[in-house]
């Protein structure tokens, strides 16, 4: 038996609309174990953040049921309120859950929520030019993958497993590389590139191992700069991003630090699949800022 109380926030559209059914299965297991559970459907980010704040004030564990965007939309609120966050992976990508090696079955999810330890993990705080900040869990990225994210957002009718690979190829076919200025802990690197990724977690894009050196417990941001080149060459090299071997290719730059400023003319930055805004953007690691239920 457990004395934990959970407030589950579910994105009803996640996983092609399968998230609510997964939450129902998980909730039944939690209640059977003696937990107190309430479930609310997320209407929008503001609603989710208000619910998360209320849940923390009541001593409840906030549980995000959806994809990486749903998770990131309330993570900053949980951090600010000093609460604990749980995850029901049920989106298209689930890349942060993949990084944490979280079990995706209802039984595995329920076991983690019931028995998991509140474990500190790092987050990224992203600031725009006006000083507004956004908490990102996985990575901030800008360039061809920004365009890919926009394509994914327009590809809801395509099977989830095909959305990211298809969007990556389509984006590469049309994106024009730009000169990026990447400043890591006051040292600036300038390179014409297809993409810049500032990573806390190693995965993004539904399983791409973009930053194989990343660790959510090390207090370090890992920066991967993918160089400009022929589109055909980039498309041929795309499979290497899934196993992480792309970082060994000529021209790929890997940097490490605690604060990263990314600038590039006409480029928009995304974080965890959600649009943040035009560059320049500054990412700062916040070590151990989020308490997360982990096995």
Coordinates of C-alpha atoms in Angstrom, one line a residue:
X1 CA 0.0 0.0 0.0
X2 CA 1.1 3.6 -0.6
X3 CA 0.2 7.0 0.8
X4 CA 1.1 8.9 -2.3
X5 CA -1.4 11.2 -4.0
X6 CA -1.2 11.9 -7.7
X7 CA -2.7 14.6 -10.0
X8 CA -2.4 13.3 -13.5
X9 CA -2.6 15.9 -16.3
X10 CA -3.2 14.2 -19.7
X11 CA -3.0 15.6 -23.2
X12 CA -6.0 14.0 -24.9
X13 CA -4.4 14.3 -28.3
X14 CA -1.1 12.6 -27.4
X15 CA -0.2 9.3 -29.0
X16 CA -2.8 9.8 -31.7
X17 CA -5.5 10.0 -29.0
X18 CA -4.4 6.9 -27.1
X19 CA -3.0 8.8 -24.0
X20 CA -6.4 8.9 -22.1
X21 CA -6.7 5.1 -22.3
X22 CA -3.2 4.6 -21.0
X23 CA -3.9 6.9 -18.1
X24 CA -7.0 5.0 -17.3
X25 CA -5.0 1.7 -17.1
X26 CA -2.3 3.3 -15.0
X27 CA -4.8 5.0 -12.7
X28 CA -6.5 1.7 -12.0
X29 CA -3.2 0.2 -10.9
X30 CA -2.4 3.1 -8.7
X31 CA -5.8 3.1 -7.0
X32 CA -5.6 -0.7 -6.5
X33 CA -2.3 0.0 -4.6
X34 CA -4.0 2.4 -2.3
X35 CA -2.9 5.7 -4.0
X36 CA -5.2 8.7 -4.3
X37 CA -5.6 9.7 -7.9
X38 CA -7.3 12.5 -9.8
X39 CA -7.1 13.0 -13.6
X40 CA -7.6 16.2 -15.6
X41 CA -7.4 16.8 -19.3
X42 CA -5.1 19.6 -20.3
X43 CA -6.9 22.4 -22.1
X44 CA -3.7 24.4 -22.8
X45 CA -0.4 25.2 -21.2
X46 CA -1.8 27.9 -18.9
X47 CA -4.4 25.5 -17.6
X48 CA -1.9 22.8 -17.1
X49 CA 0.4 25.1 -15.2
X50 CA -2.4 26.3 -12.9
X51 CA -3.4 22.7 -12.2
X52 CA 0.3 21.8 -11.5
X53 CA 0.7 24.7 -9.0
X54 CA -2.5 23.7 -7.2
X55 CA -1.4 20.0 -7.0
X56 CA 2.0 20.9 -5.5
X57 CA 0.3 23.1 -2.9
X58 CA -1.9 20.2 -1.9
X59 CA 1.1 17.9 -1.6
X60 CA 0.3 15.8 -4.6
X61 CA 2.7 14.4 -7.2
X62 CA 2.2 16.0 -10.5
X63 CA 2.1 13.5 -13.3
X64 CA 2.5 14.5 -17.0
X65 CA 0.7 12.1 -19.4
X66 CA 1.7 12.9 -23.0
X67 CA 4.8 13.6 -25.1
X68 CA 7.8 15.7 -24.5
X69 CA 5.9 19.0 -25.1
X70 CA 3.4 18.1 -22.4
X71 CA 6.1 17.2 -20.0
X72 CA 8.1 20.4 -20.7
X73 CA 4.9 22.6 -20.4
X74 CA 4.6 21.9 -16.7
X75 CA 8.2 21.1 -15.7
X76 CA 9.0 24.7 -15.1
X77 CA 5.9 25.1 -12.9
X78 CA 6.9 22.1 -10.8
X79 CA 10.4 23.4 -10.4
X80 CA 9.2 26.8 -9.3
X81 CA 6.7 25.3 -6.8
X82 CA 9.2 22.8 -5.4
X83 CA 7.1 19.8 -6.3
X84 CA 7.8 16.3 -7.6
X85 CA 7.0 15.2 -11.2
X86 CA 6.0 11.8 -12.6
X87 CA 5.7 10.7 -16.2
X88 CA 3.3 8.6 -18.1
X89 CA 5.1 8.4 -21.5
X90 CA 2.3 8.5 -24.1
X91 CA 3.4 10.9 -26.9
X92 CA 4.9 10.6 -30.3
X93 CA 8.5 10.9 -29.3
X94 CA 8.9 10.3 -25.5
X95 CA 12.5 11.2 -25.8
X96 CA 13.0 12.3 -22.3
X97 CA 11.5 9.1 -21.0
X98 CA 13.8 7.2 -23.3
X99 CA 16.8 9.0 -21.9
X100 CA 15.7 8.0 -18.4
X101 CA 15.0 4.4 -19.5
X102 CA 11.4 4.6 -18.1
X103 CA 9.3 1.6 -18.7
X104 CA 6.4 2.4 -21.0
X105 CA 3.9 -0.3 -20.1
X106 CA 1.0 0.6 -17.7
X107 CA 2.5 -1.8 -15.1
X108 CA 6.0 -0.3 -15.5
X109 CA 4.7 3.2 -15.2
X110 CA 2.6 2.5 -12.2
X111 CA 5.5 0.8 -10.4
X112 CA 7.7 3.8 -11.0
X113 CA 5.1 6.2 -9.7
X114 CA 4.4 4.1 -6.6
X115 CA 7.9 3.0 -5.8
X116 CA 10.2 5.5 -7.5
X117 CA 12.5 7.9 -5.6
X118 CA 12.2 11.7 -6.1
X119 CA 15.5 12.1 -8.0
X120 CA 17.1 15.5 -8.9
X121 CA 17.7 16.0 -12.6
X122 CA 19.0 18.9 -14.5
X123 CA 16.9 21.3 -16.7
X124 CA 17.7 24.0 -19.2
X125 CA 16.5 27.5 -18.7
X126 CA 16.2 29.3 -22.0
X127 CA 16.1 33.1 -22.2
X128 CA 15.1 35.2 -25.2
X129 CA 16.3 38.7 -26.0
X130 CA 13.6 40.3 -23.9
X131 CA 14.6 38.2 -20.8
X132 CA 11.5 35.9 -20.9
X133 CA 12.5 32.4 -19.8
X134 CA 11.3 28.9 -20.7
X135 CA 12.3 25.6 -19.0
X136 CA 13.4 22.9 -21.4
X137 CA 14.1 19.3 -20.3
X138 CA 15.6 17.7 -23.4
X139 CA 17.2 20.1 -25.7
X140 CA 17.2 23.5 -27.4
X141 CA 17.7 23.3 -31.1
X142 CA 17.9 25.7 -34.1
X143 CA 18.3 25.2 -37.8
X144 CA 17.1 22.4 -40.0
X145 CA 15.4 20.6 -37.0
X146 CA 13.4 23.8 -36.3
X147 CA 12.0 23.4 -39.8
X148 CA 11.4 19.7 -39.2
X149 CA 9.5 20.5 -36.0
X150 CA 7.2 22.8 -37.9
X151 CA 6.7 20.1 -40.5
X152 CA 5.8 17.6 -37.8
X153 CA 3.2 20.0 -36.4
X154 CA 1.5 19.9 -39.8
X155 CA 1.7 16.1 -40.2
X156 CA -0.8 14.9 -37.7
X157 CA -2.5 12.5 -40.2
X158 CA 0.7 10.6 -40.9
X159 CA 1.5 7.6 -38.7
X160 CA 3.5 8.7 -35.6
X161 CA 6.4 6.4 -36.4
X162 CA 6.9 8.1 -39.8
X163 CA 6.4 11.8 -38.8
X164 CA 9.9 12.6 -37.6
X165 CA 12.0 10.7 -40.2
X166 CA 9.8 12.1 -43.0
X167 CA 10.0 15.6 -41.6
X168 CA 13.8 15.4 -41.2
X169 CA 14.3 14.4 -44.9
X170 CA 11.8 17.1 -46.1
X171 CA 13.5 19.7 -44.0
X172 CA 17.0 18.8 -45.3
X173 CA 15.7 19.1 -48.9
X174 CA 14.7 22.7 -48.5
X175 CA 16.7 24.3 -45.6
X176 CA 19.5 26.8 -46.4
X177 CA 22.5 26.6 -43.9
X178 CA 23.4 29.8 -42.1
X179 CA 26.3 31.1 -40.1
X180 CA 25.8 30.3 -36.4
X181 CA 27.6 32.0 -33.5
X182 CA 27.6 29.6 -30.6
X183 CA 29.1 31.1 -27.4
X184 CA 29.8 28.5 -24.7
X185 CA 30.9 29.9 -21.3
X186 CA 32.1 33.2 -23.0
X187 CA 34.0 31.4 -25.8
X188 CA 32.5 31.9 -29.3
X189 CA 32.5 29.3 -32.0
X190 CA 31.5 30.4 -35.5
X191 CA 30.4 27.9 -38.2
X192 CA 28.2 27.6 -41.2
X193 CA 25.9 24.8 -40.2
X194 CA 22.6 23.0 -40.8
X195 CA 21.8 22.7 -37.1
X196 CA 22.8 23.5 -33.5
X197 CA 21.6 21.4 -30.6
X198 CA 22.1 22.4 -26.9
X199 CA 21.4 19.2 -25.1
X200 CA 20.5 18.2 -21.5
X201 CA 19.1 14.8 -22.6
X202 CA 20.8 12.7 -25.3
X203 CA 17.6 12.0 -27.4
X204 CA 15.2 14.0 -29.5
X205 CA 13.2 13.6 -32.7
X206 CA 11.6 10.3 -31.7
X207 CA 14.8 8.4 -31.0
X208 CA 17.6 10.3 -32.6
X209 CA 20.7 10.0 -30.3
X210 CA 21.8 13.5 -31.1
X211 CA 24.0 14.0 -28.0
X212 CA 25.3 10.5 -26.9
X213 CA 27.5 12.1 -24.3
X214 CA 24.6 13.9 -22.5
X215 CA 23.8 13.1 -18.9
X216 CA 20.8 14.7 -17.0
X217 CA 22.7 14.5 -13.7
X218 CA 26.1 16.1 -14.6
X219 CA 25.3 19.8 -14.6
X220 CA 26.7 20.2 -18.1
X221 CA 25.1 21.2 -21.4
X222 CA 26.4 19.3 -24.5
X223 CA 26.4 21.3 -27.8
X224 CA 26.4 19.5 -31.2
X225 CA 26.9 21.6 -34.3
X226 CA 26.1 19.8 -37.6
X227 CA 28.1 21.4 -40.4
X228 CA 26.8 22.6 -43.7
X229 CA 27.3 20.2 -46.6
X230 CA 25.4 18.7 -49.5
X231 CA 21.8 17.8 -48.8
X232 CA 22.3 14.3 -50.3
X233 CA 25.3 13.8 -47.9
X234 CA 23.2 14.9 -45.0
X235 CA 20.3 12.6 -45.9
X236 CA 22.7 9.7 -46.3
X237 CA 24.2 10.4 -42.9
X238 CA 20.8 10.7 -41.2
X239 CA 20.8 7.0 -39.9
X240 CA 24.0 7.8 -37.9
X241 CA 22.1 10.3 -35.8
X242 CA 20.0 7.4 -34.5
X243 CA 23.0 5.5 -33.0
X244 CA 25.0 8.5 -32.1
X245 CA 27.9 7.8 -34.4
X246 CA 27.4 11.1 -36.2
X247 CA 29.6 12.9 -33.6
X248 CA 32.6 11.1 -35.1
X249 CA 32.1 12.5 -38.6
X250 CA 34.4 15.2 -40.0
X251 CA 33.1 18.7 -39.4
X252 CA 30.8 17.8 -36.5
X253 CA 31.6 20.0 -33.6
X254 CA 30.9 19.0 -30.0
X255 CA 31.2 21.6 -27.1
X256 CA 30.4 21.5 -23.4
X257 CA 29.6 24.2 -20.9
X258 CA 27.1 25.6 -18.4
X259 CA 25.7 28.5 -20.5
X260 CA 25.3 28.6 -24.3
X261 CA 24.2 31.5 -26.4
X262 CA 23.1 30.6 -30.0
X263 CA 22.7 33.3 -32.7
X264 CA 21.9 32.9 -36.4
X265 CA 20.1 35.2 -38.8
X266 CA 16.5 34.3 -39.5
X267 CA 16.5 31.1 -37.4
X268 CA 13.9 30.1 -34.9
X269 CA 14.7 28.0 -31.8
X270 CA 12.6 25.1 -30.6
X271 CA 12.7 23.2 -27.3
X272 CA 11.3 19.8 -26.7
X273 CA 9.3 20.1 -29.9
X274 CA 7.7 23.4 -28.9
X275 CA 8.5 26.8 -30.6
X276 CA 10.4 29.2 -28.3
X277 CA 11.3 32.0 -30.6
X278 CA 13.8 33.6 -32.9
X279 CA 17.5 33.6 -32.2
X280 CA 19.5 34.7 -30.3
X281 CA 18.6 32.5 -27.3
X282 CA 20.6 31.7 -24.2
X283 CA 20.5 28.4 -22.5
X284 CA 21.7 27.9 -18.9
X285 CA 21.8 24.6 -17.1
X286 CA 20.1 24.4 -13.7
X287 CA 21.7 21.4 -12.0
X288 CA 19.3 19.1 -10.1
X289 CA 16.4 21.7 -10.3
X290 CA 13.6 19.2 -11.0
X291 CA 12.6 16.3 -8.7
X292 CA 11.5 13.4 -10.9
X293 CA 10.1 10.0 -9.8
X294 CA 12.6 7.5 -11.2
X295 CA 13.0 3.7 -10.6

